[in-house]
């Protein structure tokens, strides 16, 4: 059964990262990305990705390979892979989420956004600012006003850690 | 992994000038719609752009509600006769989230729940004639609506009321029907519109027997399904009259005669 697919020449694609590294992957793996799929449909086999850097691209190719071979039996294995995939720093997650957004890989985008949402939900606004590298643009008076208006959301202790 | 400077470069063009965040707003949006409502209230003070995204954004509210449904975070809100509210998890009915709690504003305690839809509840003090409160119990946000068309001692209770989501204009609407006129409040524009109730419906409403009960008023709660609001008038089964509101027109279904009477009014 498998022999027919193996003897058939597999279509390959070359992805080029923003730092000019090239990766060869099977077309069937690559087309899980809507961005790549659109290019493949237009006849491209060489895909430059000026918005995705090598380190993120390596991780994303790993993810696409794993998910391309999804069957009923390796469900648990993929779950473990996914759990491990998102177990990283916020900066890494932001880089991956930017790449997944650019590549339009909806299941990966969904998983990364859910991970980030779950990890920030108990954090203080100060910690969230540091994690997202946001400068507070409120005056102290403006911030006090918002805190007062939403007092119930500020009851209790919050997580100040940045990981 | 790449440096922050590189990541900023990656997302350049999609960011507002002066914004130091390394992620563009569309990605922040996708993350925040997955955060619990109470955390979102806290995150309003992260920055002005986060606040703008979370508050007063109908698309955000809608996406957040869709996500909560998907994640099985739906809740049932119960109101006790003493006016206290309780939350119950729909996927775990034995778990009461908040044991008892009063509506946040003291002034509005002991209010009646007029109707609810999509996580929003419309409340009114029994004796108030023009003030209504639109409350989102899961986020704790509330909005006081004041109907400009009401005069004191004139009408204190609508015969029927309803909330609906109009997908054609991406807007939530509050509909209050009195015997001679009806008013519609649009959440996106914050404006009220008043229209005359058509004679056919007027007749029905005036004939609608208001049964005095200790705990309830004689009004009809609208049930909102996919942009239509359905009301039933008269509880007796053989006199059932249903009327429907949809996209600026009201239709009456008379159970006894088994026919639809279309009454068109310009609401929008």
CSV table of N, CA and C in Angstrom, one decimal, chain B residues 93-158:
chain,number,residue,atom,x,y,z
B,93,UNK,N,-22.8,21.8,36.1
B,93,UNK,CA,-23.9,22.4,36.8
B,93,UNK,C,-23.8,22.5,38.3
B,94,UNK,N,-23.0,21.6,38.9
B,94,UNK,CA,-22.9,21.6,40.4
B,94,UNK,C,-22.0,22.7,40.9
B,95,UNK,N,-21.2,23.2,40.0
B,95,UNK,CA,-20.2,24.2,40.4
B,95,UNK,C,-20.8,25.6,40.3
B,96,UNK,N,-21.1,26.3,41.4
B,96,UNK,CA,-21.5,27.6,41.5
B,96,UNK,C,-20.3,28.5,41.5
B,97,UNK,N,-20.2,29.4,40.6
B,97,UNK,CA,-19.0,30.2,40.5
B,97,UNK,C,-19.0,31.3,41.6
B,98,UNK,N,-20.0,32.1,41.5
B,98,UNK,CA,-20.0,33.2,42.5
B,98,UNK,C,-21.3,32.8,43.3
B,99,UNK,N,-21.1,32.6,44.6
B,99,UNK,CA,-22.2,32.2,45.4
B,99,UNK,C,-23.4,33.2,45.3
B,100,UNK,N,-23.1,34.4,45.8
B,100,UNK,CA,-24.2,35.3,45.7
B,100,UNK,C,-23.5,36.7,45.4
B,101,UNK,N,-24.1,37.4,44.5
B,101,UNK,CA,-23.6,38.8,44.5
B,101,UNK,C,-24.6,39.7,43.9
B,102,UNK,N,-24.5,41.0,44.3
B,102,UNK,CA,-25.4,42.0,44.0
B,102,UNK,C,-24.9,42.8,42.8
B,103,UNK,N,-25.8,43.4,42.1
B,103,UNK,CA,-25.4,44.2,41.0
B,103,UNK,C,-24.4,45.3,41.5
B,104,UNK,N,-23.3,45.6,40.9
B,104,UNK,CA,-22.3,46.4,41.4
B,104,UNK,C,-22.7,47.8,41.9
B,105,UNK,N,-23.6,48.5,41.2
B,105,UNK,CA,-24.0,49.8,41.6
B,105,UNK,C,-25.1,49.7,42.7
B,106,UNK,N,-24.8,50.4,43.8
B,106,UNK,CA,-25.8,50.3,44.9
B,106,UNK,C,-27.2,50.8,44.5
B,107,UNK,N,-27.1,52.0,43.7
B,107,UNK,CA,-28.3,52.6,43.3
B,107,UNK,C,-29.3,51.7,42.5
B,108,UNK,N,-28.7,50.7,41.9
B,108,UNK,CA,-29.5,49.8,41.1
B,108,UNK,C,-29.8,48.4,41.7
B,109,UNK,N,-29.5,48.3,42.9
B,109,UNK,CA,-29.8,47.0,43.6
B,109,UNK,C,-31.3,46.7,43.6
B,110,UNK,N,-31.6,45.4,43.5
B,110,UNK,CA,-33.0,45.1,43.5
B,110,UNK,C,-33.7,45.3,42.2
B,111,UNK,N,-32.9,45.4,41.1
B,111,UNK,CA,-33.5,45.6,39.8
B,111,UNK,C,-34.1,44.3,39.3
B,112,UNK,N,-35.0,44.5,38.3
B,112,UNK,CA,-35.6,43.4,37.6
B,112,UNK,C,-34.8,43.1,36.4
B,113,UNK,N,-34.6,41.8,36.1
B,113,UNK,CA,-34.0,41.4,34.8
B,113,UNK,C,-35.1,41.4,33.8
B,114,UNK,N,-35.0,42.3,32.8
B,114,UNK,CA,-36.0,42.3,31.7
B,114,UNK,C,-35.7,41.2,30.7
B,115,UNK,N,-34.5,41.1,30.2
B,115,UNK,CA,-34.2,40.0,29.3
B,115,UNK,C,-32.7,39.9,29.1
B,116,UNK,N,-32.3,38.9,28.5
B,116,UNK,CA,-30.8,38.7,28.3
B,116,UNK,C,-30.6,38.0,27.0
B,117,UNK,N,-29.4,38.2,26.5
B,117,UNK,CA,-29.0,37.6,25.2
B,117,UNK,C,-27.5,37.7,25.1
B,118,UNK,N,-26.8,36.6,24.7
B,118,UNK,CA,-25.4,36.6,24.4
B,118,UNK,C,-24.5,37.2,25.5
B,119,UNK,N,-24.8,36.9,26.7
B,119,UNK,CA,-24.0,37.4,27.8
B,119,UNK,C,-24.3,38.8,28.3
B,120,UNK,N,-25.3,39.4,27.7
B,120,UNK,CA,-25.7,40.7,28.1
B,120,UNK,C,-27.1,40.6,28.8
B,121,UNK,N,-27.3,41.4,29.9
B,121,UNK,CA,-28.5,41.4,30.6
B,121,UNK,C,-29.1,42.8,30.7
B,122,UNK,N,-30.4,42.9,30.4
B,122,UNK,CA,-31.0,44.2,30.5
B,122,UNK,C,-31.8,44.3,31.8
B,123,UNK,N,-31.4,45.3,32.6
B,123,UNK,CA,-32.0,45.4,33.9
B,123,UNK,C,-32.8,46.8,34.1
B,124,UNK,N,-33.7,46.8,35.0
B,124,UNK,CA,-34.5,48.0,35.2
B,124,UNK,C,-35.0,48.1,36.6
B,125,UNK,N,-35.0,49.2,37.3
B,125,UNK,CA,-35.6,49.4,38.6
B,125,UNK,C,-37.1,49.4,38.4
B,126,UNK,N,-37.8,48.7,39.4
B,126,UNK,CA,-39.2,48.6,39.2
B,126,UNK,C,-39.9,50.0,38.9
B,127,UNK,N,-39.5,51.0,39.6
B,127,UNK,CA,-40.3,52.3,39.4
B,127,UNK,C,-39.6,53.2,38.4
B,128,UNK,N,-38.5,52.9,37.9
B,128,UNK,CA,-37.8,53.8,36.9
B,128,UNK,C,-38.6,53.8,35.6
B,129,UNK,N,-38.6,54.9,35.0
B,129,UNK,CA,-39.4,55.0,33.7
B,129,UNK,C,-38.5,55.1,32.5
B,130,UNK,N,-37.3,55.7,32.7
B,130,UNK,CA,-36.5,55.9,31.5
B,130,UNK,C,-35.1,55.3,31.6
B,131,UNK,N,-34.7,54.9,32.8
B,131,UNK,CA,-33.3,54.4,32.9
B,131,UNK,C,-33.3,52.9,32.9
B,132,UNK,N,-32.4,52.4,32.0
B,132,UNK,CA,-32.2,50.9,31.9
B,132,UNK,C,-30.7,50.7,32.1
B,133,UNK,N,-30.4,49.5,32.4
B,133,UNK,CA,-29.0,49.1,32.6
B,133,UNK,C,-28.7,47.9,31.7
B,134,UNK,N,-27.6,48.0,30.9
B,134,UNK,CA,-27.2,46.9,30.2
B,134,UNK,C,-25.9,46.4,30.9
B,135,UNK,N,-26.0,45.1,31.3
B,135,UNK,CA,-24.9,44.6,32.1
B,135,UNK,C,-24.3,43.4,31.5
B,136,UNK,N,-23.0,43.3,31.6
B,136,UNK,CA,-22.3,42.1,31.1
B,136,UNK,C,-21.7,41.4,32.4
B,137,UNK,N,-22.4,40.5,33.0
B,137,UNK,CA,-22.0,39.9,34.3
B,137,UNK,C,-20.6,39.3,34.3
B,138,UNK,N,-20.2,38.7,33.2
B,138,UNK,CA,-18.9,38.0,33.2
B,138,UNK,C,-17.7,39.0,33.2
B,139,UNK,N,-17.9,40.2,32.6
B,139,UNK,CA,-16.8,41.2,32.7
B,139,UNK,C,-17.1,42.2,33.8
B,140,UNK,N,-18.3,42.2,34.3
B,140,UNK,CA,-18.6,43.2,35.3
B,140,UNK,C,-18.9,44.6,34.8
B,141,UNK,N,-18.9,44.7,33.4
B,141,UNK,CA,-19.1,46.1,32.9
B,141,UNK,C,-20.6,46.3,32.8
B,142,UNK,N,-20.9,47.6,32.9
B,142,UNK,CA,-22.3,48.0,32.8
B,142,UNK,C,-22.5,49.3,32.1
B,143,UNK,N,-23.6,49.6,31.6
B,143,UNK,CA,-23.8,50.8,30.8
B,143,UNK,C,-25.2,51.3,31.1
B,144,UNK,N,-25.4,52.5,31.5
B,144,UNK,CA,-26.7,53.0,31.8
B,144,UNK,C,-27.3,53.7,30.6
B,145,UNK,N,-28.5,53.2,30.2
B,145,UNK,CA,-29.2,53.8,29.1
B,145,UNK,C,-30.3,54.6,29.6
B,146,UNK,N,-30.4,55.8,29.0
B,146,UNK,CA,-31.5,56.7,29.3
B,146,UNK,C,-32.3,57.0,28.1
B,147,UNK,N,-33.6,56.5,28.1
B,147,UNK,CA,-34.4,56.7,26.9
B,147,UNK,C,-35.0,58.1,26.9
B,148,UNK,N,-34.7,58.9,25.9
B,148,UNK,CA,-35.1,60.3,25.9
B,148,UNK,C,-36.6,60.5,25.6
B,149,UNK,N,-37.3,59.4,25.2
B,149,UNK,CA,-38.7,59.6,24.8
B,149,UNK,C,-39.7,59.3,26.0
B,150,UNK,N,-39.1,59.0,27.2
B,150,UNK,CA,-40.0,58.7,28.3
B,150,UNK,C,-40.3,59.9,29.1
B,151,UNK,N,-41.6,60.0,29.5
B,151,UNK,CA,-42.0,61.1,30.4
B,151,UNK,C,-42.4,60.5,31.7
B,152,UNK,N,-42.2,61.2,32.9
B,152,UNK,CA,-42.5,60.6,34.1
B,152,UNK,C,-44.0,60.3,34.2
B,153,UNK,N,-44.4,59.3,34.9
B,153,UNK,CA,-45.8,58.9,35.2
B,153,UNK,C,-46.5,58.4,33.9
B,154,UNK,N,-45.8,58.3,32.8
B,154,UNK,CA,-46.5,58.0,31.6
B,154,UNK,C,-46.5,56.5,31.4
B,155,UNK,N,-45.3,55.9,31.1
B,155,UNK,CA,-45.2,54.5,31.0
B,155,UNK,C,-44.1,54.0,31.9
B,156,UNK,N,-44.3,53.1,32.7
B,156,UNK,CA,-43.2,52.6,33.6
B,156,UNK,C,-42.7,51.3,33.2
B,157,UNK,N,-43.5,50.6,32.4
B,157,UNK,CA,-43.0,49.2,32.0
B,157,UNK,C,-43.4,48.9,30.6
B,158,UNK,N,-42.4,48.5,29.8
B,158,UNK,CA,-42.7,48.1,28.5
B,158,UNK,C,-43.6,46.8,28.4
